[in-house]
Short mmCIF file of C-alpha atoms and ligand atoms in Angstrom, two decimals:
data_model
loop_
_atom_site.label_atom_id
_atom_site.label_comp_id
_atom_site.label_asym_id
_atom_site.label_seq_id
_atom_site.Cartn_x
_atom_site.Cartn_y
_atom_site.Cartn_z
CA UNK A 932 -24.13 -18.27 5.37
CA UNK A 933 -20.42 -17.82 6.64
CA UNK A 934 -19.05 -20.77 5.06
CA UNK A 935 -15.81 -21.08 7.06
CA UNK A 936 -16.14 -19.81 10.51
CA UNK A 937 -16.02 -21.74 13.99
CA UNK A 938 -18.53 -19.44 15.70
CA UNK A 939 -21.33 -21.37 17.69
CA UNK A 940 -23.90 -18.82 16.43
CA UNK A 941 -22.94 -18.78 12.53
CA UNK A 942 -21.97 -22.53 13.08
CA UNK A 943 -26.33 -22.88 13.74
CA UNK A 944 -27.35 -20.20 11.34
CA UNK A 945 -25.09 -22.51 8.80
CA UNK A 946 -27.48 -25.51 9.65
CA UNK A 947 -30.53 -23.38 9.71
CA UNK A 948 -29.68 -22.75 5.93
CA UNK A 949 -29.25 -26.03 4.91
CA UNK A 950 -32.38 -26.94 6.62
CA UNK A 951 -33.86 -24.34 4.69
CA UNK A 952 -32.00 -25.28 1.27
CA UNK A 953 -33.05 -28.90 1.81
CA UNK A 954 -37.24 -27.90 2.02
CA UNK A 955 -37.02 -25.23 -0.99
CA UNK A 956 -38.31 -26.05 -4.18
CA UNK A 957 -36.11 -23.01 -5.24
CA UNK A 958 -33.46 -21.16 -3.99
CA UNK A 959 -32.14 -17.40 -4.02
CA UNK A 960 -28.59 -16.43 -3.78
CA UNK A 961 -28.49 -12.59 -2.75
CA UNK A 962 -24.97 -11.41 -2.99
CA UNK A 963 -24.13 -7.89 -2.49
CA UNK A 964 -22.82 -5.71 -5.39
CA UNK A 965 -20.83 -3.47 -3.23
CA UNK A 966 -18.88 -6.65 -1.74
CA UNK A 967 -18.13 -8.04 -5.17
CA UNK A 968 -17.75 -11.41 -5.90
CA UNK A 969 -16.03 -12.84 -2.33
CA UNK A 970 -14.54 -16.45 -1.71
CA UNK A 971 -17.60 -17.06 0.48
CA UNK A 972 -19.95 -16.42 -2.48
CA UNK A 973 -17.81 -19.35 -4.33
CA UNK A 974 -17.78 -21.27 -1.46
CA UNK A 975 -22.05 -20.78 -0.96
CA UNK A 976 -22.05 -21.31 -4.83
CA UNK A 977 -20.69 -24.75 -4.86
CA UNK A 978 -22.92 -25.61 -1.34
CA UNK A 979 -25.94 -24.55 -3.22
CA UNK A 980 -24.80 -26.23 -7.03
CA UNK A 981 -24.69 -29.60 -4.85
CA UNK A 982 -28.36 -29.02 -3.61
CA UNK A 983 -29.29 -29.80 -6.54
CA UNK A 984 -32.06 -27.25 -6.14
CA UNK A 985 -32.64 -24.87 -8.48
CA UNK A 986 -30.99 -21.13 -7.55
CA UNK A 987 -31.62 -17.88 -8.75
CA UNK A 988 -28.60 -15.41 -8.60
CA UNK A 989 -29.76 -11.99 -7.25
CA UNK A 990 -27.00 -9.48 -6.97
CA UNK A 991 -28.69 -6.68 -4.73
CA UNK A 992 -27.82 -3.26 -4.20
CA UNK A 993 -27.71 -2.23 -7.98
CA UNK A 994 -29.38 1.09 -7.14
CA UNK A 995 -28.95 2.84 -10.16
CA UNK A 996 -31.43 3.14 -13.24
CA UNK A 997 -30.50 1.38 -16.64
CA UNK A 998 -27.85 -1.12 -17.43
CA UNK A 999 -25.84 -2.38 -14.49
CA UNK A 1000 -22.48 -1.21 -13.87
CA UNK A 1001 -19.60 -3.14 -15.07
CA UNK A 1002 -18.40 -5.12 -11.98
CA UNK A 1003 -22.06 -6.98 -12.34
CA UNK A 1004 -20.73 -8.94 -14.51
CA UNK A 1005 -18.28 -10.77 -12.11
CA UNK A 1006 -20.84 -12.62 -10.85
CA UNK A 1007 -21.44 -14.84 -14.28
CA UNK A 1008 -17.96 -16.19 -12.83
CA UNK A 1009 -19.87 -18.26 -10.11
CA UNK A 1010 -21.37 -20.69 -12.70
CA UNK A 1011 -25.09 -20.28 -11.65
CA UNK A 1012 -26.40 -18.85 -14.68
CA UNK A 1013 -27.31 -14.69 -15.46
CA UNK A 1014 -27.48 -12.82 -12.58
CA UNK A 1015 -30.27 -10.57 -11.07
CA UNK A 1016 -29.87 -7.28 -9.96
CA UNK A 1017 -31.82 -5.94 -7.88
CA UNK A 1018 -32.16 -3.15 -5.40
CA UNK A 1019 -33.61 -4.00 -2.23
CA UNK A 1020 -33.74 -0.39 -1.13
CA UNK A 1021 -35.80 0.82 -4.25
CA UNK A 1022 -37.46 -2.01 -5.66
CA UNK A 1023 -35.62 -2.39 -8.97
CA UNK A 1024 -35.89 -5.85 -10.59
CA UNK A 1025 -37.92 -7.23 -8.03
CA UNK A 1026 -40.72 -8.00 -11.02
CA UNK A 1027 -38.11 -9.52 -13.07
CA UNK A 1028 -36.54 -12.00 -10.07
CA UNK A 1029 -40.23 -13.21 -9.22
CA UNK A 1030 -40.94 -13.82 -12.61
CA UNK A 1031 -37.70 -16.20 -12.66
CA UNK A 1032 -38.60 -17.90 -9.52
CA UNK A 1033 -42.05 -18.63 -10.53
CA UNK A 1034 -40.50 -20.36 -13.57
CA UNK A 1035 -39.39 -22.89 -10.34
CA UNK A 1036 -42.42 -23.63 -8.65
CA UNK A 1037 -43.63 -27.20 -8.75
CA UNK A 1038 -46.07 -27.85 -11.59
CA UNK A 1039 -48.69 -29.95 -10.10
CA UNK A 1040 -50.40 -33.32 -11.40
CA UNK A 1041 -46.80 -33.84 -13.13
CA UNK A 1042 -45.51 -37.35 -11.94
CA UNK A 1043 -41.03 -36.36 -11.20
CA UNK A 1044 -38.88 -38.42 -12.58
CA UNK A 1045 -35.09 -38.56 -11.13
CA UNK A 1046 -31.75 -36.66 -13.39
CA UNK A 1047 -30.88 -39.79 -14.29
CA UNK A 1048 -34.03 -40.60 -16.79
CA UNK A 1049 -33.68 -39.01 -20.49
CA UNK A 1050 -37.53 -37.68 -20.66
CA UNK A 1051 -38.42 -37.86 -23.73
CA UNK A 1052 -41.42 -36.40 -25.74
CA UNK A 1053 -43.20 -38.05 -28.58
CA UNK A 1054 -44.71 -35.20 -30.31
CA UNK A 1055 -46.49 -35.06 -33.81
CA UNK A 1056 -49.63 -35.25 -35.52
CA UNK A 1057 -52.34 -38.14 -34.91
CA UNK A 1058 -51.52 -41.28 -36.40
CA UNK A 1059 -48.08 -40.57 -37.32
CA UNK A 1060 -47.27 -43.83 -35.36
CA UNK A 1061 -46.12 -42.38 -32.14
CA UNK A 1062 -48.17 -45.35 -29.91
CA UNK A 1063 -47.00 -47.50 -32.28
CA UNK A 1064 -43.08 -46.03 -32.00
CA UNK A 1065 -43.52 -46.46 -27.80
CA UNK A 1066 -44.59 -49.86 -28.31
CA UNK A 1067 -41.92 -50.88 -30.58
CA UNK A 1068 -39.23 -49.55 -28.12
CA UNK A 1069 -40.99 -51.06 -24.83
CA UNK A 1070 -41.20 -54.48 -26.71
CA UNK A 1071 -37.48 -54.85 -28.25
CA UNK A 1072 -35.67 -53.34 -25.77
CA UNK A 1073 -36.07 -56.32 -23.31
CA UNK A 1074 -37.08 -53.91 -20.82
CA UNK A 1075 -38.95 -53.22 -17.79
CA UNK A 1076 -42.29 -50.95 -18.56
CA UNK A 1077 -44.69 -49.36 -16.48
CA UNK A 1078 -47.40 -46.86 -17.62
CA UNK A 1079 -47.93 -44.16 -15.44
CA UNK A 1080 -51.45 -42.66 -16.01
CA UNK A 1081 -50.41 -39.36 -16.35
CA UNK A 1082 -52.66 -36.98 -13.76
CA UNK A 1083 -52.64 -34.53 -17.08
CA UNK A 1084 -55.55 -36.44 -18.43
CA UNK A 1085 -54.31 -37.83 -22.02
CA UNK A 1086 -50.71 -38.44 -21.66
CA UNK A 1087 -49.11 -41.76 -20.41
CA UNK A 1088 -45.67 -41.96 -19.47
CA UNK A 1089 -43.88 -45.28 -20.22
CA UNK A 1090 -40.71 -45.74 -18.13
CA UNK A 1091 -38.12 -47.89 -20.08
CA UNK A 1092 -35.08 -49.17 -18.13
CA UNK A 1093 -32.54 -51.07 -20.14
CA UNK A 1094 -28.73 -52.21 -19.66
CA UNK A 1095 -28.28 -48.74 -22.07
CA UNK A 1096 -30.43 -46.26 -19.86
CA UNK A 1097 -33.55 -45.35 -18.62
CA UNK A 1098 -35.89 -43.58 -20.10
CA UNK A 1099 -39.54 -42.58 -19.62
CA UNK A 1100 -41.52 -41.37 -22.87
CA UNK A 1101 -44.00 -39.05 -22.75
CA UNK A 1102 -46.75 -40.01 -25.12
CA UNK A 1103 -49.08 -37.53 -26.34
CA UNK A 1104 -51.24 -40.26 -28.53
CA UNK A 1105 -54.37 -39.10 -26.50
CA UNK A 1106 -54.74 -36.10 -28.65
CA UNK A 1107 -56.70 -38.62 -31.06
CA UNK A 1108 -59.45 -39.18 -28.92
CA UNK A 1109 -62.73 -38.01 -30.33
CA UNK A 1110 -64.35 -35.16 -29.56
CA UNK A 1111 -67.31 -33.21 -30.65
CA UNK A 1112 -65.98 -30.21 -31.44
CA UNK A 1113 -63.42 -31.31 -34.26
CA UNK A 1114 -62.24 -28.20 -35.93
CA UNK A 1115 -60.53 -28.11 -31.84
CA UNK A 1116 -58.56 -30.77 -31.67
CA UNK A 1117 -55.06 -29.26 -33.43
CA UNK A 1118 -55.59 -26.69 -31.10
CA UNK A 1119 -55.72 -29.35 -28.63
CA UNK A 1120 -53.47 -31.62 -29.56
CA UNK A 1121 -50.54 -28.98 -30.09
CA UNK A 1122 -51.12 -27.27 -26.45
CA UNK A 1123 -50.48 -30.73 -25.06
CA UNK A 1124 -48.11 -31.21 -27.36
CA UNK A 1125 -46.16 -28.01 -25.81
CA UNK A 1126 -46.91 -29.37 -22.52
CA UNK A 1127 -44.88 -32.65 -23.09
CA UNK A 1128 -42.15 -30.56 -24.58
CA UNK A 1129 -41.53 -28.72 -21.37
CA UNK A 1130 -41.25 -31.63 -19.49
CA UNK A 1131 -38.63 -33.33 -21.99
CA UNK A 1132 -35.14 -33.33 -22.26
CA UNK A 1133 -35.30 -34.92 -25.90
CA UNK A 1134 -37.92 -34.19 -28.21
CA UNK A 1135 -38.79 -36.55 -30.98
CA UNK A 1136 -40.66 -34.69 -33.83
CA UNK A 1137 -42.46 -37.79 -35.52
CA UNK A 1138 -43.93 -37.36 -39.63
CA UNK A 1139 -44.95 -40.02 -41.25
CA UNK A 1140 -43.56 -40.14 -44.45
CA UNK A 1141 -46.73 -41.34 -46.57
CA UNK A 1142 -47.71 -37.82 -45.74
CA UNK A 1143 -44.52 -36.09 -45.26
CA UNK A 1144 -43.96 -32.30 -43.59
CA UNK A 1145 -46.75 -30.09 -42.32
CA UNK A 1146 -47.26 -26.85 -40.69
CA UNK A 1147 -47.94 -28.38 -37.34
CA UNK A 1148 -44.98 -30.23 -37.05
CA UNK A 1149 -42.53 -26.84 -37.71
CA UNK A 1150 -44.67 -25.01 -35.06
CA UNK A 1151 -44.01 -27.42 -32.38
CA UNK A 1152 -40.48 -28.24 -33.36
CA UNK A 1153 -40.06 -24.45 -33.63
CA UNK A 1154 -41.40 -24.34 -29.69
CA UNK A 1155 -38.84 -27.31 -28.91
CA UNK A 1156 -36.32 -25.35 -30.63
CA UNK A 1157 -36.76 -22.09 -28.65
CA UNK A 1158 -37.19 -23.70 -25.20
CA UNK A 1159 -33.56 -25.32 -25.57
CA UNK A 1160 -34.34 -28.87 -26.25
CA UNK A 1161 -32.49 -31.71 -27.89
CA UNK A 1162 -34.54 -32.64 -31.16
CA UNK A 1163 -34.33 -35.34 -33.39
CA UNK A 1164 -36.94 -35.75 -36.62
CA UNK A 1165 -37.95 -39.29 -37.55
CA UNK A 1166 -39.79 -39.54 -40.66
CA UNK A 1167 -41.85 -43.13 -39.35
CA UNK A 1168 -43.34 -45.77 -41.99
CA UNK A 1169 -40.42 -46.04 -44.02
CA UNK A 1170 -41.63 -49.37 -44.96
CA UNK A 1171 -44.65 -48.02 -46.53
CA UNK A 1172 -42.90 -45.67 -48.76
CA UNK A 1173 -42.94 -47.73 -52.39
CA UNK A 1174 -40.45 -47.63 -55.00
CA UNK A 1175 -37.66 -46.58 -53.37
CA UNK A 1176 -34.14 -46.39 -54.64
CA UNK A 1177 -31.23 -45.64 -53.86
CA UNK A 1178 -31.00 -42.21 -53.42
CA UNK A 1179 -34.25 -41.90 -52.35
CA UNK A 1180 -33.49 -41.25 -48.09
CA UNK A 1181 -30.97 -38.78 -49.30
CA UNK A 1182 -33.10 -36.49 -51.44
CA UNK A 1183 -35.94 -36.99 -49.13
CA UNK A 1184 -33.28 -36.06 -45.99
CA UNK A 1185 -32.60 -33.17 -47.75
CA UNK A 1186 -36.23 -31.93 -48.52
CA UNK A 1187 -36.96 -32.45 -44.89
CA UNK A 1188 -33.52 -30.57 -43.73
CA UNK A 1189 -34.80 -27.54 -45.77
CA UNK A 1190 -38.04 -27.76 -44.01
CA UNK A 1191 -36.39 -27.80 -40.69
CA UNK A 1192 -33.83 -25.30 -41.69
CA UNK A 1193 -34.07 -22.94 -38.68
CA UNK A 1194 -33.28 -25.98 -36.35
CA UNK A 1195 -30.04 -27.39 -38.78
CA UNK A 1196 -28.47 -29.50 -35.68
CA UNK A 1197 -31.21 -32.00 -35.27
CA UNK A 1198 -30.43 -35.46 -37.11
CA UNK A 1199 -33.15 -36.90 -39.32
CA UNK A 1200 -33.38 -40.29 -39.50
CA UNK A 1201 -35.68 -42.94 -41.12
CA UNK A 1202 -37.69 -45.50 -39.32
CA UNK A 1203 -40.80 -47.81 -39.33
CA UNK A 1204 -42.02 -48.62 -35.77
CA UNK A 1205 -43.63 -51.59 -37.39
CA UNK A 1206 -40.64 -53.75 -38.58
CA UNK A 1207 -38.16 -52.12 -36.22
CA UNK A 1208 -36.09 -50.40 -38.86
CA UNK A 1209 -33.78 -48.19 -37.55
CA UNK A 1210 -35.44 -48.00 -33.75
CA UNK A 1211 -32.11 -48.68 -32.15
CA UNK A 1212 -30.39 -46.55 -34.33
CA UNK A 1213 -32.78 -43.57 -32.80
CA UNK A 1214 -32.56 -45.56 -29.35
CA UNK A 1215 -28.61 -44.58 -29.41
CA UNK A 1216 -29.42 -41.09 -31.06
CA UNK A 1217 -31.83 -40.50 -28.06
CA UNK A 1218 -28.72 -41.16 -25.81
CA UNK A 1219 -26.43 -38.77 -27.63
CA UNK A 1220 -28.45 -35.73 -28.35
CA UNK A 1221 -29.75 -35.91 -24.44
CA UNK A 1222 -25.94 -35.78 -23.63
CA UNK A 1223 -24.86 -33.09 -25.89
CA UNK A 1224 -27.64 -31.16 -24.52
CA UNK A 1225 -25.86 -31.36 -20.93
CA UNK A 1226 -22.93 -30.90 -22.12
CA UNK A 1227 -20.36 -28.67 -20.12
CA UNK A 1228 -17.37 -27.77 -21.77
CA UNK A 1229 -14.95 -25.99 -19.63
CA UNK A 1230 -13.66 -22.33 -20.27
CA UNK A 1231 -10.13 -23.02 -20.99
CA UNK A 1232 -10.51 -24.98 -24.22
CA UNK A 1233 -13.34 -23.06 -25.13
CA UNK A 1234 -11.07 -19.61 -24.91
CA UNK A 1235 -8.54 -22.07 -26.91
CA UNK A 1236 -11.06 -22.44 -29.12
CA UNK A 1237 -11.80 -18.83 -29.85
CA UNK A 1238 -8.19 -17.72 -30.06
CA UNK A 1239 -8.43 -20.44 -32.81
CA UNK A 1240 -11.72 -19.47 -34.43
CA UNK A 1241 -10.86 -15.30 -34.70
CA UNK A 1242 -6.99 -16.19 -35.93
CA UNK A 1243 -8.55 -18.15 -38.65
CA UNK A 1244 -11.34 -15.84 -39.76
CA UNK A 1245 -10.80 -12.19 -38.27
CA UNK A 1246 -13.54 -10.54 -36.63
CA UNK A 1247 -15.52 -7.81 -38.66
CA UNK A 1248 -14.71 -4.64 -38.54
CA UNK A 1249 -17.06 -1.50 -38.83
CA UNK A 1250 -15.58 2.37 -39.27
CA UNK A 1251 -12.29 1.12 -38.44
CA UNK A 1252 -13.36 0.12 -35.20
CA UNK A 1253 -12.93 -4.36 -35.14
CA UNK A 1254 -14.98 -6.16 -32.91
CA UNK A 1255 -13.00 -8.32 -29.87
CA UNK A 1256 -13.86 -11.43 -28.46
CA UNK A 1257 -12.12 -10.98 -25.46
CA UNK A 1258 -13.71 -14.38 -23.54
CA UNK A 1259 -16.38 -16.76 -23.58
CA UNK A 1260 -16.91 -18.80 -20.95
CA UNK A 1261 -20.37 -21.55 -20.74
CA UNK A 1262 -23.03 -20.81 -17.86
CA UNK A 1263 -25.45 -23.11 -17.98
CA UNK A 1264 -26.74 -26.76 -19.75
CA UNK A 1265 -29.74 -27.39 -21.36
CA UNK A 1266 -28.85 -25.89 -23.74
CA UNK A 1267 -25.85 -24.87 -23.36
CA UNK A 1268 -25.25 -21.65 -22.77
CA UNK A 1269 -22.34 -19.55 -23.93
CA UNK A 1270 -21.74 -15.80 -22.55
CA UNK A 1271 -19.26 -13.62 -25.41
CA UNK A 1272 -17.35 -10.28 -23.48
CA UNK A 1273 -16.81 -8.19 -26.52
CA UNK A 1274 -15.90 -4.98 -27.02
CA UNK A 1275 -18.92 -3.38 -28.78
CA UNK A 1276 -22.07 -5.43 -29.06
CA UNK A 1277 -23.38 -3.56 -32.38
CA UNK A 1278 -19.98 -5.06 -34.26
CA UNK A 1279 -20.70 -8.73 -33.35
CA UNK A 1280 -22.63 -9.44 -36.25
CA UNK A 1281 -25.08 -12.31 -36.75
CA UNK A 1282 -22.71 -14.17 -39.57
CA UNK A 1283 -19.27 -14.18 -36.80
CA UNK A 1284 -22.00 -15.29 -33.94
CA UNK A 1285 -23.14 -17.91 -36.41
CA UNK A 1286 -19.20 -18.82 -37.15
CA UNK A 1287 -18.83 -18.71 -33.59
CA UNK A 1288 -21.72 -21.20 -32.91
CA UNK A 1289 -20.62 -23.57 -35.74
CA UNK A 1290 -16.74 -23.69 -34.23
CA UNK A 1291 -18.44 -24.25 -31.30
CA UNK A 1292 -20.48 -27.29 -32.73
CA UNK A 1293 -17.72 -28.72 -34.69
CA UNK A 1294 -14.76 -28.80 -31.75
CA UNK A 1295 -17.06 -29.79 -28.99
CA UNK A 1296 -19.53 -31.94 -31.19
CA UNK A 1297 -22.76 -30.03 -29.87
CA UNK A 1298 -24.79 -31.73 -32.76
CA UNK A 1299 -28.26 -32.45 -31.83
CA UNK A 1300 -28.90 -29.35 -29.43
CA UNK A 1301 -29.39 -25.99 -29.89
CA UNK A 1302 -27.00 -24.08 -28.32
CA UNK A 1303 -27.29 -20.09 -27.08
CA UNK A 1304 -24.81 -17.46 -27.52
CA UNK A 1305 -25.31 -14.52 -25.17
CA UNK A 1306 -23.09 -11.26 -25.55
CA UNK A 1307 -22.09 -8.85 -23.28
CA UNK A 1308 -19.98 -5.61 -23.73
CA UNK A 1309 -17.29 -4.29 -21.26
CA UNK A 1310 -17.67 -1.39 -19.84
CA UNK A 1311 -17.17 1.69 -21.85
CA UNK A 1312 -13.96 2.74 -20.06
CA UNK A 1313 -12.81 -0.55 -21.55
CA UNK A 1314 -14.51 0.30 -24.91
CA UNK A 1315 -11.17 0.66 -26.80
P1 GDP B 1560 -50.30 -42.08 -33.21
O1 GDP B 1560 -51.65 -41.47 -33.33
O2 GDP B 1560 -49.26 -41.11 -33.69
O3 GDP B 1560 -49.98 -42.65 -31.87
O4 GDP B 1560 -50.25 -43.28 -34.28
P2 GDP B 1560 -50.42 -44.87 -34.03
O5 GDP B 1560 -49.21 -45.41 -33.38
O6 GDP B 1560 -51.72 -45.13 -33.42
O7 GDP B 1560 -50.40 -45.37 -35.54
C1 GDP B 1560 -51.34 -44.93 -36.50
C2 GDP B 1560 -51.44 -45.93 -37.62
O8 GDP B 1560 -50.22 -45.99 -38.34
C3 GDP B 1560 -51.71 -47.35 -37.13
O9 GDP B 1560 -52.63 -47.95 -38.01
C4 GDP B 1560 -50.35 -48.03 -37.21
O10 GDP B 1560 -50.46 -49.40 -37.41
C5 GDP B 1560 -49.73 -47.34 -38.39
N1 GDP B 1560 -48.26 -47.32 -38.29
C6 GDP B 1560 -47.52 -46.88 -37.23
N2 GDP B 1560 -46.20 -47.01 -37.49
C7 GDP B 1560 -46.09 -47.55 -38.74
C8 GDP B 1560 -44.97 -47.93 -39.57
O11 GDP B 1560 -43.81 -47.83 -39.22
N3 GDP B 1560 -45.27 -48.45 -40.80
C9 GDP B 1560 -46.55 -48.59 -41.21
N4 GDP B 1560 -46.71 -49.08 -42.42
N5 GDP B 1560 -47.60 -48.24 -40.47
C10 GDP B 1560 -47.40 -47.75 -39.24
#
């Protein structure tokens, strides 16, 4: 594509391509290494970020063997996520660039829903209350619901449109259904469990509290967790739960925040889907932690933020050699996704990425999402 050019002949190979963008399910940019990063790439970037479509970066002509040279790493500048090399002369990375385009193709017997529905995925063991949470929601948010018989046999998909959003919830209360061969319906019930969670944008990890945490519920929080979604726990049938006192949400929030430790941005919060306690408190919680999961925060206060962060606690330091942040800059959303250039990769330890991530969470508010940190080094002419 030559963006700006009157020529008849690139004018129709410019409307050939947007044909072509409009009928893909995905989409690969090959730029050319040896070019750099032009103003046409930025100006295809944009064309292809409004497609909507998903695109694959593919810088080719990397010919060489190991870690790509330093100019590579121009590319992150166009926004569209980590670049691909590849060489289209010898094959390198080829595997690696299919393997990220079949990540695009269209699952099948999945009903779409359009960006502007939070998909959300009720996820926990059987009779938690998770029917009984979808019900609740459908019937006191005075709004309009359809169940979609899900073509993936046991899960229904409610679509909930109110004057706040829309939403559709993913219900995975099928899992209950009887079946012969017990000792298989965990295994069951948490691979369809997974399967909702890829298809969410917020995942709701529901315990009941009469019974409290289990193993289950960590491993499929822990899967939410690593494939970058928003998570909220909601400990259901508060009303159940006798003598309570004062104090007793807050010692039992912080028994569940140690079991969910590894995943210390999702909010807990106490609910009974029967009386309605708290349901529009996670109603508006839905709504925030789905936003905060797009989130986009743009480079400049972000590099404001890290002159901040290392003036305030200096980087470490290892055989007199100190680690530099020299930028950070975010490259995708859900999660969001945060690139570090630093000098030397070995001297960013965990403890300054985890500083890093917590500035990050506190200035931007990125509560109820896990975020990524990636970190690349300069090249080693730069390596000072
Ligand atoms: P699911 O298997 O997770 O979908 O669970 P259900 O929604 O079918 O609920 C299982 C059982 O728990 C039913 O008997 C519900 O009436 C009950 N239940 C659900 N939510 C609550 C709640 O908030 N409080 C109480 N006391 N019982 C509830």
């Amino acid at each position: 594509i030559e963006p700006a050019s009157d020529d008849v002949i690139l004018a129709q190979m410019r409307r050939q391509a947007q044909v072509a963008i409009e009928k893909a399910d995905v989409i690969v940019f090959l730029t050319d290494m040896r070019c750099g990063v032009t103003a046409d790439d930025y100006e295809v970037a944009s064309m292809l970020q409004k497609s909507g479509k998903p695109v694959i970066l593919a810088v080719n002509k990397c010919d060489g063997i190991g870690e790509p040279p330093p100019e590579f790493y121009e590319f992150y500048n166009l926004g569209m996520g980590d670049p691909f090399p590849v060489s289209a002369l010898h094959g390198h990375g080829s595997g690696d660039l299919l393997d990220e385009i079949f990540k695009y193709f269209p699952k099948e017997d999945t009903p779409e829903y359009d960006e502007e529905y939070i998909k959300v995925a009720v996820i926990g063991k059987p009779n938690v209350g998770k029917s009984s949470l979808i019900n609740r929601i459908a019937g006191e948010e005075r709004a309009i619901v359809s169940d979609i018989a899900g073509t993936t046999r046991d899960a229904t998909d409610t679509i909930i449109e109110n004057e706040d959003g829309k939403y559709v919830f993913i219900d995975t209360a099928g899992i209950r259904r009887k079946s012969k061969i017990t000792e298989k319906i965990e295994h069951y019930s948490v691979l369809r469990a997974y399967m909702a969670v890829d298809r969410a944008d917020v995942c709701v990890i529901v315990i009941d509290a009469l019974v409290g945490f289990t193993d289950q519920d960590s491993k499929v929080a822990g899967y939410a967790h690593e494939q970058g979604k928003a998570c909220i726990i909601v400990v259901n049938k508060w009303d159940a739960v006798e003598g309570k006192e004062t104090n007793t949400m807050e010692l039992q929030r912080r028994g569940y925040a140690e079991c969910f430790s590894f995943m210390g941005y999702a909010p807990i919060i106490f609910i009974s889907a029967q009386t309605g306690y708290n349901v529009n408190k996670l109603m508006q919680l839905i709504r925030d932690v789905d936003a905060q999961n797009g989130a986009r925060v743009p480079t400049g206060v972000l590099n404001e933020m890290l002159a901040r962060a290392t003036a305030k606690v200096q980087p470490p330091s290892d055989k007199g050699k100190r680690l530099k942040v020299f930028y950070v800059t975010q490259i995708s959303t859900r999660p969001p996704t945060f690139v570090c250039f630093v000098n030397q990769k070995a001297l960013f330890h965990f403890s300054y990425q985890r500083y890093l991530e917590n500035q990050i969470r506190a200035v931007f508010g990125l509560t109820g999402t896990p975020i990524r940190i990636t970190i690349r080094q300069k090249g080693d002419k730069e390596d000072m």
